[in-house]
Coordinates of C-alpha atoms in Angstrom, one line a residue:
M1 CA -18.6 71.4 46.3
L2 CA -16.2 68.2 45.1
T3 CA -12.7 68.0 48.0
I4 CA -10.4 65.2 48.6
E5 CA -8.9 65.0 52.2
L6 CA -5.8 62.8 53.5
L7 CA -6.5 61.5 55.8
D8 CA -4.7 61.6 59.0
T9 CA -4.3 57.7 60.0
A10 CA -2.6 58.7 63.3
Q11 CA -6.6 59.2 64.5
K12 CA -9.3 55.9 65.5
A13 CA -12.0 58.6 64.7
Q14 CA -9.9 59.0 61.0
R15 CA -9.6 55.2 60.7
R16 CA -12.9 54.4 62.1
R17 CA -14.8 56.5 59.4
F18 CA -12.9 55.7 56.4
S19 CA -13.6 52.0 57.5
H20 CA -17.3 52.9 57.6
L21 CA -18.0 54.5 54.2
P22 CA -18.9 51.5 52.6
F23 CA -22.0 51.1 54.3
Q24 CA -23.8 53.9 53.2
F25 CA -22.9 52.7 49.4
Y26 CA -24.9 49.3 50.5
V27 CA -27.9 49.1 52.2
N28 CA -30.8 46.3 50.7
T29 CA -27.7 44.9 49.2
P30 CA -27.7 41.1 50.2
Q31 CA -25.2 39.7 48.4
W32 CA -22.3 42.5 50.5
S33 CA -20.9 41.7 53.5
P34 CA -19.2 44.0 55.3
P35 CA -15.7 44.0 56.0
I36 CA -14.6 43.0 59.7
L37 CA -14.0 46.1 61.0
I38 CA -11.0 45.9 62.8
D39 CA -9.2 44.0 60.3
V40 CA -9.6 47.4 58.0
E41 CA -8.9 49.8 60.9
A42 CA -5.9 47.5 60.9
A43 CA -4.2 48.2 57.6
L44 CA -4.7 51.7 58.4
D45 CA -2.1 51.1 61.4
R46 CA 1.5 52.2 60.6
N47 CA 2.2 51.4 64.3
K48 CA 0.1 47.3 63.7
H49 CA 0.2 46.3 60.6
P50 CA 3.9 44.3 58.9
F51 CA 3.2 46.5 55.6
Y52 CA 4.4 49.4 56.9
E53 CA 8.2 47.8 57.6
H54 CA 9.4 48.1 54.1
S55 CA 6.3 50.3 52.2
E56 CA 4.3 53.7 52.3
A57 CA 0.5 53.8 52.0
D58 CA -2.0 57.1 52.3
F59 CA -5.4 57.1 52.3
F60 CA -8.1 59.5 50.3
I61 CA -12.0 60.7 51.1
A62 CA -14.0 62.7 48.2
V63 CA -16.4 64.6 50.3
R64 CA -19.3 66.3 48.4
D65 CA -21.2 69.2 49.8
G66 CA -20.0 67.8 53.4
R67 CA -20.5 64.6 52.3
D68 CA -18.2 61.3 53.0
V69 CA -19.0 60.1 49.1
G70 CA -15.5 58.1 48.0
R71 CA -12.5 56.7 48.7
L72 CA -9.2 55.1 48.0
A73 CA -5.8 53.8 49.3
V74 CA -2.5 53.9 47.0
A75 CA 0.7 52.4 48.1
N76 CA 4.3 51.5 47.5
N77 CA 4.6 48.3 47.6
R78 CA 8.7 48.5 47.8
R79 CA 9.6 44.6 48.4
Y80 CA 7.4 44.1 45.2
N81 CA 8.8 46.4 42.9
E82 CA 11.9 45.3 43.6
Y83 CA 11.2 41.6 43.2
H84 CA 9.7 41.9 40.0
Q85 CA 11.6 44.8 38.9
L86 CA 9.4 47.5 38.7
K87 CA 7.6 51.1 39.1
R88 CA 3.8 50.2 40.1
A89 CA 1.8 52.2 42.7
Q90 CA -1.5 49.7 44.3
F91 CA -4.4 50.7 44.8
Y92 CA -7.0 49.5 47.3
F93 CA -10.6 50.3 49.2
F94 CA -12.2 51.8 46.6
E95 CA -15.4 53.0 47.2
C96 CA -17.5 54.9 45.8
E97 CA -20.8 57.4 44.5
D98 CA -21.5 56.6 40.2
N99 CA -19.6 59.7 39.4
L100 CA -17.1 59.8 36.9
E101 CA -16.0 63.2 38.7
T102 CA -15.8 61.8 41.8
A103 CA -14.1 58.6 40.7
N104 CA -11.3 60.7 38.8
E105 CA -10.2 63.2 41.1
L106 CA -10.1 60.5 43.5
F107 CA -7.3 58.6 41.3
E108 CA -5.6 62.4 39.8
R109 CA -4.5 62.5 43.6
A110 CA -3.0 58.9 44.1
Y111 CA -1.6 59.4 40.6
D112 CA 0.4 62.7 42.0
W113 CA 1.1 60.5 45.3
A114 CA 2.8 58.1 42.9
R115 CA 4.5 60.1 40.5
Q116 CA 6.6 61.7 43.3
R117 CA 7.3 58.6 44.4
G118 CA 9.2 57.7 41.4
L119 CA 6.1 54.9 39.8
D120 CA 4.6 55.1 36.8
E121 CA 1.9 53.0 36.8
M122 CA -1.1 52.3 39.1
I123 CA -2.6 48.3 39.8
G124 CA -5.2 47.3 41.9
P125 CA -7.6 46.6 43.4
K126 CA -4.6 45.1 45.1
G127 CA -4.0 45.1 49.1
F128 CA -1.7 45.3 52.3
A129 CA -1.4 41.4 52.8
A130 CA -1.8 37.8 51.4
L131 CA -5.7 37.1 52.2
D132 CA -6.7 40.6 50.9
G133 CA -9.1 39.6 48.0
Y134 CA -8.0 41.3 44.6
G135 CA -9.5 42.1 42.5
M136 CA -13.1 43.7 41.6
L137 CA -15.9 42.2 40.9
I138 CA -17.1 41.9 37.0
E139 CA -19.1 39.4 36.5
G140 CA -21.3 37.3 39.4
F141 CA -22.5 40.2 40.5
E142 CA -26.1 37.9 41.4
H143 CA -23.6 35.8 44.6
R144 CA -23.2 36.8 47.2
Q145 CA -19.8 37.7 48.8
M146 CA -17.9 35.0 50.4
M147 CA -16.5 36.4 53.6
T148 CA -13.7 39.0 53.4
M149 CA -11.2 36.8 51.5
M150 CA -12.9 38.6 48.2
N151 CA -14.5 41.9 47.2
Y152 CA -17.6 42.8 46.0
N153 CA -18.5 45.8 44.3
H154 CA -21.7 47.5 42.5
P155 CA -20.9 46.9 38.2
Y156 CA -21.0 50.6 37.5
L157 CA -17.4 50.3 39.3
P158 CA -15.7 48.3 37.5
K159 CA -16.9 50.5 34.6
L160 CA -15.8 53.4 36.1
M161 CA -11.9 52.3 36.2
E162 CA -12.5 51.3 32.0
A163 CA -14.2 55.1 32.0
M164 CA -10.8 56.2 33.7
G165 CA -8.2 54.3 31.3
F166 CA -7.4 51.6 32.7
E167 CA -7.1 48.2 31.8
K168 CA -7.2 44.8 32.3
E169 CA -4.2 42.9 34.0
V170 CA -5.1 39.7 35.1
D171 CA -8.1 37.9 36.0
F172 CA -9.0 35.8 38.8
V173 CA -11.9 32.7 38.6
S174 CA -14.2 31.9 41.5
C175 CA -15.6 28.7 40.7
Y176 CA -19.2 27.2 42.3
A177 CA -19.1 22.8 43.1
N178 CA -22.7 21.2 44.9
A179 CA -21.3 18.4 46.8
R180 CA -23.2 16.2 45.4
N181 CA -21.5 17.1 41.7
F182 CA -18.2 17.9 43.9
A183 CA -16.3 14.3 42.3
L184 CA -12.4 12.9 41.2
P185 CA -12.0 10.6 38.4
E186 CA -11.1 7.1 39.2
R187 CA -6.9 8.1 37.8
V188 CA -6.9 10.9 40.2
R189 CA -7.6 8.2 43.3
S190 CA -5.5 6.3 41.9
I191 CA -2.1 9.0 41.8
A192 CA -3.2 9.8 45.2
Q193 CA -3.4 6.1 46.1
R194 CA 0.2 5.5 45.3
V195 CA 2.3 8.1 46.1
Q196 CA 1.6 7.9 49.9
Q197 CA 1.6 4.2 49.3
R198 CA 5.2 4.3 48.2
G199 CA 5.5 6.9 51.3
T200 CA 6.7 9.9 49.1
L201 CA 4.6 12.4 49.9
S202 CA 1.7 12.1 53.3
V203 CA -1.3 13.8 54.7
K204 CA -1.0 15.5 58.0
Y205 CA -4.2 15.9 59.8
F206 CA -4.5 18.4 62.9
K207 CA -5.9 17.0 66.1
N208 CA -7.1 20.5 67.4
K209 CA -6.1 23.8 66.9
K210 CA -3.4 23.8 69.7
E211 CA -1.7 21.5 66.7
L212 CA -2.4 24.1 64.2
V213 CA -0.7 26.8 66.5
Q214 CA 2.3 24.4 67.0
W215 CA 2.6 23.9 62.7
A216 CA 1.9 27.7 61.3
P217 CA 5.3 28.9 61.2
R218 CA 5.9 26.1 59.2
I219 CA 3.1 26.2 56.5
G220 CA 3.9 29.6 56.9
K221 CA 7.2 29.7 55.1
T222 CA 5.7 26.5 52.4
Y223 CA 2.7 29.5 51.6
N224 CA 5.6 32.2 51.5
E225 CA 7.5 29.5 49.0
T226 CA 4.3 28.0 47.2
F227 CA 3.5 31.0 45.2
V228 CA 6.9 31.9 43.1
N229 CA 5.8 32.8 40.0
N230 CA 3.0 33.9 40.4
W231 CA 1.8 37.1 39.6
E232 CA 0.8 38.6 43.1
Y233 CA 3.6 37.4 44.4
Y234 CA 7.0 39.2 46.4
P235 CA 8.9 37.3 49.3
L236 CA 7.1 37.8 52.6
T237 CA 8.8 39.1 56.0
E238 CA 8.4 37.1 58.7
R239 CA 6.6 39.4 60.5
E240 CA 3.7 38.9 57.4
V241 CA 4.0 35.3 57.3
K242 CA 3.1 35.4 61.0
F243 CA 0.1 37.7 59.9
V244 CA -1.4 35.6 57.4
V245 CA -0.9 32.5 59.6
D246 CA -2.5 34.7 62.7
S247 CA -5.9 35.9 59.5
I248 CA -6.1 32.3 59.4
L249 CA -6.0 31.1 62.7
T250 CA -9.0 33.0 63.4
V251 CA -11.3 31.9 61.2
A252 CA -10.1 28.3 61.0
D253 CA -11.6 25.0 61.5
H254 CA -8.6 22.5 62.3
R255 CA -10.8 20.0 60.3
L256 CA -9.8 22.0 57.4
I257 CA -6.6 22.4 57.3
K258 CA -4.1 19.8 55.7
I259 CA -1.2 20.1 55.2
I260 CA 1.2 17.4 52.6
L261 CA 4.6 16.5 53.7
S262 CA 7.5 15.2 52.2
G263 CA 9.2 13.2 55.5
D264 CA 8.7 15.5 57.8
R265 CA 9.2 18.9 54.9
V266 CA 6.0 20.9 54.7
V267 CA 5.8 21.4 51.0
G268 CA 2.0 21.7 50.6
F269 CA -1.1 23.2 52.0
L270 CA -5.3 22.6 51.2
F271 CA -7.1 26.0 53.5
A272 CA -10.8 25.4 53.6
F273 CA -13.1 28.4 55.6
P274 CA -16.6 27.9 57.1
D275 CA -18.3 30.6 55.5
I276 CA -19.4 32.7 57.8
T277 CA -20.5 36.3 56.1
A278 CA -23.7 35.5 57.8
A279 CA -23.3 36.4 60.6
L280 CA -20.8 39.5 59.8
Q281 CA -24.2 40.7 57.9
R282 CA -26.1 40.2 61.0
H283 CA -23.5 42.9 63.2
G284 CA -22.7 44.7 60.6
G285 CA -18.6 43.5 60.8
R286 CA -18.3 44.2 64.4
L287 CA -17.1 41.6 66.7
L288 CA -18.2 43.2 69.6
P289 CA -20.2 42.8 71.9
F290 CA -21.5 39.6 70.4
G291 CA -20.8 39.8 66.7
I292 CA -17.3 37.0 68.1
F293 CA -20.1 34.4 69.0
D294 CA -22.5 34.6 66.6
M295 CA -19.6 34.1 64.4
L296 CA -18.1 31.2 66.1
L297 CA -22.2 29.9 65.9
E298 CA -22.2 29.9 62.4
L299 CA -18.7 28.1 61.8
R300 CA -20.8 24.3 62.9
R301 CA -23.8 25.7 61.2
T302 CA -23.3 27.2 57.7
K303 CA -24.3 24.6 54.5
W304 CA -21.2 26.8 52.4
V305 CA -17.4 26.4 52.5
S306 CA -15.0 29.0 50.5
V307 CA -11.3 26.4 49.5
N308 CA -9.1 28.9 49.4
G309 CA -5.8 28.9 49.3
A310 CA -4.2 25.0 47.3
G311 CA -0.5 25.1 46.9
I312 CA 2.1 22.0 46.7
L313 CA 6.5 24.0 46.3
P314 CA 7.1 23.7 42.7
E315 CA 8.9 20.8 42.8
F316 CA 7.1 19.2 44.5
Q317 CA 3.8 19.9 41.5
G318 CA 4.5 16.5 39.2
R319 CA 5.2 14.5 42.0
G320 CA 1.5 13.1 42.8
G321 CA 0.9 16.7 45.3
N322 CA -1.7 17.4 43.3
A323 CA -3.8 14.6 43.5
L324 CA -3.4 14.3 47.1
L325 CA -4.9 17.9 47.1
Y326 CA -7.8 17.1 44.9
V327 CA -8.5 14.3 47.2
E328 CA -8.3 16.1 50.1
M329 CA -10.6 19.1 49.2
E330 CA -13.1 16.6 48.1
K331 CA -13.0 15.1 51.6
T332 CA -13.0 18.3 53.2
V333 CA -16.0 19.4 50.5
R334 CA -18.3 16.4 51.3
D335 CA -17.2 14.8 54.4
F336 CA -18.3 17.9 56.7
G337 CA -21.7 18.2 55.9
F338 CA -21.1 21.1 53.8
E339 CA -23.3 21.9 50.7
H340 CA -22.1 24.1 48.6
A341 CA -18.7 25.1 48.0
E342 CA -16.3 27.4 46.6
M343 CA -12.7 27.3 45.2
T344 CA -12.6 30.9 46.0
Q345 CA -10.2 33.4 43.7
V346 CA -8.0 31.4 40.9
A347 CA -6.0 33.2 39.2
E348 CA -6.3 33.0 34.8
T349 CA -2.6 32.1 34.8
A350 CA -3.0 29.5 37.1
V351 CA -4.3 27.3 33.8
Q352 CA -3.5 24.0 35.5
M353 CA -5.8 24.3 38.5
R354 CA -8.5 26.1 37.0
S355 CA -8.9 23.5 34.2
D356 CA -8.3 21.1 36.8
L357 CA -11.2 22.6 39.6
I358 CA -13.6 22.5 36.5
N359 CA -13.8 18.5 35.1
L360 CA -13.9 18.0 39.3
G361 CA -17.5 19.4 38.9
G362 CA -16.8 23.6 39.7
V363 CA -18.2 26.1 38.2
P364 CA -16.9 29.1 36.8
Y365 CA -19.4 31.3 38.9
K366 CA -17.9 35.5 39.6
N367 CA -14.9 36.6 38.1
H368 CA -12.2 39.2 40.0
R369 CA -10.2 41.8 37.1
V370 CA -6.9 43.7 38.6
F371 CA -6.3 46.3 36.5
R372 CA -3.6 49.0 34.9
K373 CA -3.2 52.3 33.5
K374 CA 0.4 53.8 33.4
I375 CA 0.6 57.0 34.6

């Protein structure tokens, strides 16, 4: 017998039940990275997560004959809907046994939830914070997940989505680059050099993490303003900006976080992160008692880096800012001992950046799809 339970997120045990459910589906799956469990549980905590200051969500678990066999989160992001003038519900945290009945029953509860709130479309996977990975993996199942900055899933999950009538909304492609092959055309270097010589734009490097923390609010403000034309954008609140920045600082190496300045104004940024997936796998996403120390060690010994966040304010994009970003991206990949790099999740709508990354030596190797369905 299959039943769908509404989770009581006020109970810590229920939040833990939800966060631990996927482990049963990925036993002996070396490509999967366990999430940082406290981060998942934080997304369910209505008293702490900034998403709930303006929006609402609920969480469901599918139970078959006494065993948890699936989960689903559904949300009404009011700020997103108001900004885009839409009536969309978004789903996230979808995990399920390979069973269409289970998937259907979970989503039927989500559809009912959405209709009760006047929403007419379901879209996702789309998370509760700006750094939650978008979409469901549809290509590149043989490659390891890059930390928690994207989602990994079995091939049967997108097939279940299609069987339920979902269609493509947008794809996010990730590119792989070998450090030896990651090279800039001389023209790009010349543009970046001229821009800096004129003093139009400059690059700010950080001496230590303390200095990075001091600049964090200004970086967060620029992050919020950079993606105004992107599919996923909505105006983040101050608390959400702080949440994003704090998340970045958790796994940041100050040398790999760089910003572009126009005078003293932050107009662009480049975020790169050493890959700590191996540590997350060893400790099952747990930070205590030893996971946090292993993560810190992995930051130093990993040969992989994720470039996950690069942007220039729209008014500076045609003034040499992109060239500066690419020069700094090359330095990040080649000058810190990394052998492998991933340019993580570039939307297909960012046509120029995707083309540029391929020209720099990046090879598309993963594809994550956001699905939609009228309800």
